[in-house]
Short mmCIF file of C-alpha atoms in Angstrom, two decimals:
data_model
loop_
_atom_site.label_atom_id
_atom_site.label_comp_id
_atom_site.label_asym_id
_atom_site.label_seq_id
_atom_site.Cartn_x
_atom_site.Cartn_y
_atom_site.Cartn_z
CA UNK A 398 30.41 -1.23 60.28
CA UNK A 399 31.16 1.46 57.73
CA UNK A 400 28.40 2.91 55.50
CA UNK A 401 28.63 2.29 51.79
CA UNK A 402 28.24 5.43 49.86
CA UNK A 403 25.33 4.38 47.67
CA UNK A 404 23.71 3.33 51.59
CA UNK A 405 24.63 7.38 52.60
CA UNK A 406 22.90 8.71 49.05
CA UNK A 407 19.97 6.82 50.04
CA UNK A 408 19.79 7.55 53.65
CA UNK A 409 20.00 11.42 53.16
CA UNK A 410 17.82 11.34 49.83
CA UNK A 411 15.12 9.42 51.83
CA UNK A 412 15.05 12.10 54.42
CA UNK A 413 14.56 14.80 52.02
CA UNK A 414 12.12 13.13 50.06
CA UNK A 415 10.03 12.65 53.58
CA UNK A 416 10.29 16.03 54.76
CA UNK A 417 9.18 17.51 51.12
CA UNK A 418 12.51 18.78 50.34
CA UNK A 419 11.52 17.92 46.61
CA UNK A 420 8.49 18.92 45.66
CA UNK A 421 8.03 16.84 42.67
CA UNK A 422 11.38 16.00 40.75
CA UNK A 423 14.50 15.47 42.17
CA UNK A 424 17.69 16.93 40.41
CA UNK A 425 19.22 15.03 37.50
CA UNK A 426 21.91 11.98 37.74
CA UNK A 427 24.56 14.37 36.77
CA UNK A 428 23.72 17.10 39.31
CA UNK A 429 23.44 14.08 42.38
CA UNK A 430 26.75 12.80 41.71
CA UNK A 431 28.28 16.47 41.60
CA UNK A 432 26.49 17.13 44.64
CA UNK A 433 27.51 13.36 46.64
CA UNK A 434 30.71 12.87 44.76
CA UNK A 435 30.11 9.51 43.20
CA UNK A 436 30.09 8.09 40.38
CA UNK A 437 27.06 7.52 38.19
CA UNK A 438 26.33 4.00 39.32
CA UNK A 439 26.16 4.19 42.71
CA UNK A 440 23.67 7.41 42.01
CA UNK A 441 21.54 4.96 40.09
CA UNK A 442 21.70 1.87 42.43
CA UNK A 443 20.69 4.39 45.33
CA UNK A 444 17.70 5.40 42.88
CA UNK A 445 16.89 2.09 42.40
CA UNK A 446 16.54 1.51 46.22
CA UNK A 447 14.23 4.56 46.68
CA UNK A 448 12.01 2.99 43.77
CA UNK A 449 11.89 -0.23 45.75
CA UNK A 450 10.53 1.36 48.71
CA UNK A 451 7.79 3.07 46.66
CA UNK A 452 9.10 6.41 47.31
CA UNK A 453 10.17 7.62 43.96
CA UNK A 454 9.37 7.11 40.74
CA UNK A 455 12.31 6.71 37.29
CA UNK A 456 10.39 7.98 34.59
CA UNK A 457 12.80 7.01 31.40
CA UNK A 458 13.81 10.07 29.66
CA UNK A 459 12.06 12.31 31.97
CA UNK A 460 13.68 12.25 35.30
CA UNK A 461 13.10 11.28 38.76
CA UNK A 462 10.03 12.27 40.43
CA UNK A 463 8.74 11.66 44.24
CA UNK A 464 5.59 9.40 44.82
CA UNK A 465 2.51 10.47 46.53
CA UNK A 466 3.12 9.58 50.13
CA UNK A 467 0.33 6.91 50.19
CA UNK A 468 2.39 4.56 47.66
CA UNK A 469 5.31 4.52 50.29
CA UNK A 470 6.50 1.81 51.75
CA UNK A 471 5.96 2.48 55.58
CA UNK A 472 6.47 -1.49 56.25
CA UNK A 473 10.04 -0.61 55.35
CA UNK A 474 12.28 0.10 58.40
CA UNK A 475 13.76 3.09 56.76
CA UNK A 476 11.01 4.49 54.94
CA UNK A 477 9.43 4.92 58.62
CA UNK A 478 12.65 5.84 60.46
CA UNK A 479 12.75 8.38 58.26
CA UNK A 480 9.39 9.69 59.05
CA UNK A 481 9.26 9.20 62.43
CA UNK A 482 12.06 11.43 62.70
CA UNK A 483 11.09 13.94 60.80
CA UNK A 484 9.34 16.11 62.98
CA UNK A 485 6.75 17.94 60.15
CA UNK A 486 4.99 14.20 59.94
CA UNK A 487 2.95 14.10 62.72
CA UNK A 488 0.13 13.24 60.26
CA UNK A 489 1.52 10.53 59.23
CA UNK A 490 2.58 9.29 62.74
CA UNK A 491 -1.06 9.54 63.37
CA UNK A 492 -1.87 7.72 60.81
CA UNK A 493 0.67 5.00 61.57
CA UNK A 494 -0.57 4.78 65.31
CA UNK A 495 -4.09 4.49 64.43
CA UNK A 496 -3.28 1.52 61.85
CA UNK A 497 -2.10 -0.36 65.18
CA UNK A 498 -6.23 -0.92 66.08
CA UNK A 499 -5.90 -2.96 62.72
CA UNK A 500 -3.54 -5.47 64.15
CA UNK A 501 -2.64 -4.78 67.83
CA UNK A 502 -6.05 -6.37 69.50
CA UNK A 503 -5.24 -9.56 66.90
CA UNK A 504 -1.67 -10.05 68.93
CA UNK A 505 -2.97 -9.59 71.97
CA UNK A 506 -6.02 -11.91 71.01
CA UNK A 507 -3.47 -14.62 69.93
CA UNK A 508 -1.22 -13.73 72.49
CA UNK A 509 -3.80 -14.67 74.98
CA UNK A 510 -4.42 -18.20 73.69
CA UNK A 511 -0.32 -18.84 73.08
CA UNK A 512 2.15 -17.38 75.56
CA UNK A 513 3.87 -19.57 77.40
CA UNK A 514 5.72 -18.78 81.05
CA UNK A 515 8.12 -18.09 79.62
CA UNK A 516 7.04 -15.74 77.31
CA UNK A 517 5.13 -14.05 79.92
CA UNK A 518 7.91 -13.78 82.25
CA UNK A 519 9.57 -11.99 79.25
CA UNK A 520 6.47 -9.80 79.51
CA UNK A 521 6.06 -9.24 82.89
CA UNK A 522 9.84 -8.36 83.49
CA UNK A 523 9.69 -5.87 80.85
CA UNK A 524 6.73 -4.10 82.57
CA UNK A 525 8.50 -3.85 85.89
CA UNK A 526 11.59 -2.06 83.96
CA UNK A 527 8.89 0.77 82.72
CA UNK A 528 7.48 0.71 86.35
CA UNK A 529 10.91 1.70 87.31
CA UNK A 530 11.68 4.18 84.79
CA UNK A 531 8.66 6.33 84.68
CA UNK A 532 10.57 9.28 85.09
CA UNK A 533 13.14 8.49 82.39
CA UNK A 534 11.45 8.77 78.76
CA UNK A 535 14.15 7.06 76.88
CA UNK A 536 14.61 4.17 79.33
CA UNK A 537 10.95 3.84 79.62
CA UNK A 538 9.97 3.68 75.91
CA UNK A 539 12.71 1.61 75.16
CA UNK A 540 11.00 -0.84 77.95
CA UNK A 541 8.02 -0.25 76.88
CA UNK A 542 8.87 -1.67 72.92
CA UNK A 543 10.46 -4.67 74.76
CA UNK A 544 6.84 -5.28 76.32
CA UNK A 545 5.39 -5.39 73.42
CA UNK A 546 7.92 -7.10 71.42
CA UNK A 547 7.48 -9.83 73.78
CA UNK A 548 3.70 -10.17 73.47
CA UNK A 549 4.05 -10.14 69.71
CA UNK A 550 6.87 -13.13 70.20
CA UNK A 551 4.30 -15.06 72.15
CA UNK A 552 1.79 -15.49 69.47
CA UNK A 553 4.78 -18.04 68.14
CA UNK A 554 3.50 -16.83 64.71
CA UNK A 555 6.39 -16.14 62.11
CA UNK A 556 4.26 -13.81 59.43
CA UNK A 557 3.48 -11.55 62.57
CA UNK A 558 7.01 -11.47 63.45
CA UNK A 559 7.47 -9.20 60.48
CA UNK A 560 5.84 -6.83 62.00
CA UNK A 561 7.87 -6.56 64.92
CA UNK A 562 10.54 -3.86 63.55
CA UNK A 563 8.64 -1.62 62.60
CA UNK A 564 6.07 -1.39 65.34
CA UNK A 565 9.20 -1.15 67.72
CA UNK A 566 10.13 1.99 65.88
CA UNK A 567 6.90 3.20 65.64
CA UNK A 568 6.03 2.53 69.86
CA UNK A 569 9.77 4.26 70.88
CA UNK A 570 9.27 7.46 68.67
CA UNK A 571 5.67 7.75 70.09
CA UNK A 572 7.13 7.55 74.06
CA UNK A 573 10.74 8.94 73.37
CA UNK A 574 9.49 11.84 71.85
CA UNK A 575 6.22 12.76 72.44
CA UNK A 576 5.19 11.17 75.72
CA UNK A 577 5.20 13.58 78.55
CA UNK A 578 5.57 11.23 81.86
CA UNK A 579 4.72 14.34 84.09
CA UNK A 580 1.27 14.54 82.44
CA UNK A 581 0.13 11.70 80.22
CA UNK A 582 -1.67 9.60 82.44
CA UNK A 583 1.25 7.71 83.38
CA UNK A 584 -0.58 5.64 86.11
CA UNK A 585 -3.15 5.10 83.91
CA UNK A 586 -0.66 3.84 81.30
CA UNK A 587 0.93 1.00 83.49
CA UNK A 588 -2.27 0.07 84.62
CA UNK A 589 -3.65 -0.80 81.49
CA UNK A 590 0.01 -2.34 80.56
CA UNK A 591 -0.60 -4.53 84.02
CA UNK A 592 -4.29 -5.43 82.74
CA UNK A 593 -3.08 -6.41 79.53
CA UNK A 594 -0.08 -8.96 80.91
CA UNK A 595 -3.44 -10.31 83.33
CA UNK A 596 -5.50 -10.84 80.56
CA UNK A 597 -2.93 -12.90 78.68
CA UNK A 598 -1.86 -14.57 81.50
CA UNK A 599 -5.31 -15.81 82.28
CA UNK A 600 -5.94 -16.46 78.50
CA UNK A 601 -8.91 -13.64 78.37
CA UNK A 602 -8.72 -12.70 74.99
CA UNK A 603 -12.03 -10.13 75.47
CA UNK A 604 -10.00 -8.02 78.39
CA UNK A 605 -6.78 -8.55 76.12
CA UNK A 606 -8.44 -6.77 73.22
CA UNK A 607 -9.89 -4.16 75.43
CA UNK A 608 -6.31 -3.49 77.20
CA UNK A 609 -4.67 -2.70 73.78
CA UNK A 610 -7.60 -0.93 72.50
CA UNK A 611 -7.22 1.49 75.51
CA UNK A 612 -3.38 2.22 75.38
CA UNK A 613 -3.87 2.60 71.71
CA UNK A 614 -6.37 5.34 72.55
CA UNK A 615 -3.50 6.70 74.98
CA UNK A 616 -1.54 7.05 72.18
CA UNK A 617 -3.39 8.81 69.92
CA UNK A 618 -4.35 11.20 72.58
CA UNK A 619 -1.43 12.70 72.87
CA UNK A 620 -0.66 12.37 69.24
CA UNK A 621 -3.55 14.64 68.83
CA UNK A 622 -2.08 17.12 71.38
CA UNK A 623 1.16 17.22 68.88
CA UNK A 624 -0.75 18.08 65.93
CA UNK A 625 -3.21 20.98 68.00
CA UNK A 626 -0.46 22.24 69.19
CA UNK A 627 1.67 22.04 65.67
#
């Protein structure tokens, strides 16, 4: 499906505004449509899009100026693709991960008290395809998301649902990029993955909450490593 130019102004301004590329005001209306070659209204509707994601902020008369990181949107699926792939914000992908405790143990909680076979053979068959791709990062992350996608499905409960986009993005950059299957505890990691599908299949909501707690610890272990060794 082609890409709209007002959808490309936004796309690349997001990713500068994420990796600091403006420091505090971005260039004028006139100066963005030079630079993008478009006209003046899609420059604006593009601005408008970055306001509604909480990134910038249209200050009549006086320009265009970035938001402090902590008003953006990182709910919005391209406010955190963008930082997820920028590779200066592990910070922020710490911060992200560790935000998981908030709600992670919940879904696992409810998942425990809702999942149905065949939610959990949804579950359980995604586990066996990261059992079988431990040596293959991509293929193994993207398993891993499907895992928990499907325990997040099981709680039947259409508010959490929203949440399932973005934690998908946020659980493949995490393995795809920084998860080193030669050294992070990768037994460890599918044991706890294998303690967590027990729990909810035996509706143990105590040993589903400790499960998650544990792989979210995983997690930000080797987070950790990314910003010692940044």
């Amino acid at each position: 499906m082609p890409v709209s130019k007002t959808d490309q102004v936004v796309n690349t301004l997001g990713q500068r505004i994420v990796a600091c590329h403006y420091k505090s005001k971005l260039p004028s209306e006139a100066k963005l449509c030079q630079e993008f070659d478009v006209s003046r209204n899609v420059i604006r509707e593009a601005l408008r899009t970055l306001g509604a994601k909480n990134l910038i902020e249209i200050q009549p008369y006086k320009g265009t100026y970035v938001s402090p990181n902590s008003h953006w949107n990182f709910f919005d699926t391209d406010v955190l693709q963008w930082v997820l792939n920028d590779s200066e914000s592990i910070s922020l992908l710490v911060s992200l991960n560790e935000i998981r405790s908030a709600f992670e143990p919940l879904i696992s909680r409810w998942a425990a008290r809702s999942a149905t076979s065949h939610d959990l053979a949804d579950i359980e068959n995604a586990l066996t395809e990261m059992v079988a791709n431990t040596n293959n990062r991509q293929v193994f992350a993207h398993a891993d998301v499907m895992f928990h996608s499907a325990i997040l499905r099981s709680t039947h409960n259409l508010v959490l649902q929203h949440l399932l986009q973005p934690l998908n993005l946020l659980l493949y950059t995490l393995l795809s990029k920084f998860w080193n299957p030669a050294s992070d505890q990768t037994n460890e990691l599918i044991n706890e993955h294998y303690n967590l599908l027990y729990a909810i299949r035996h509706q143990d909501e105590a040993a589903a909450d400790k499960a998650i707690t544990i792989l979210i610890a995983m997690s930000n272990k080797f987070l950790q490593r990314q910003v010692t060794n940044s």
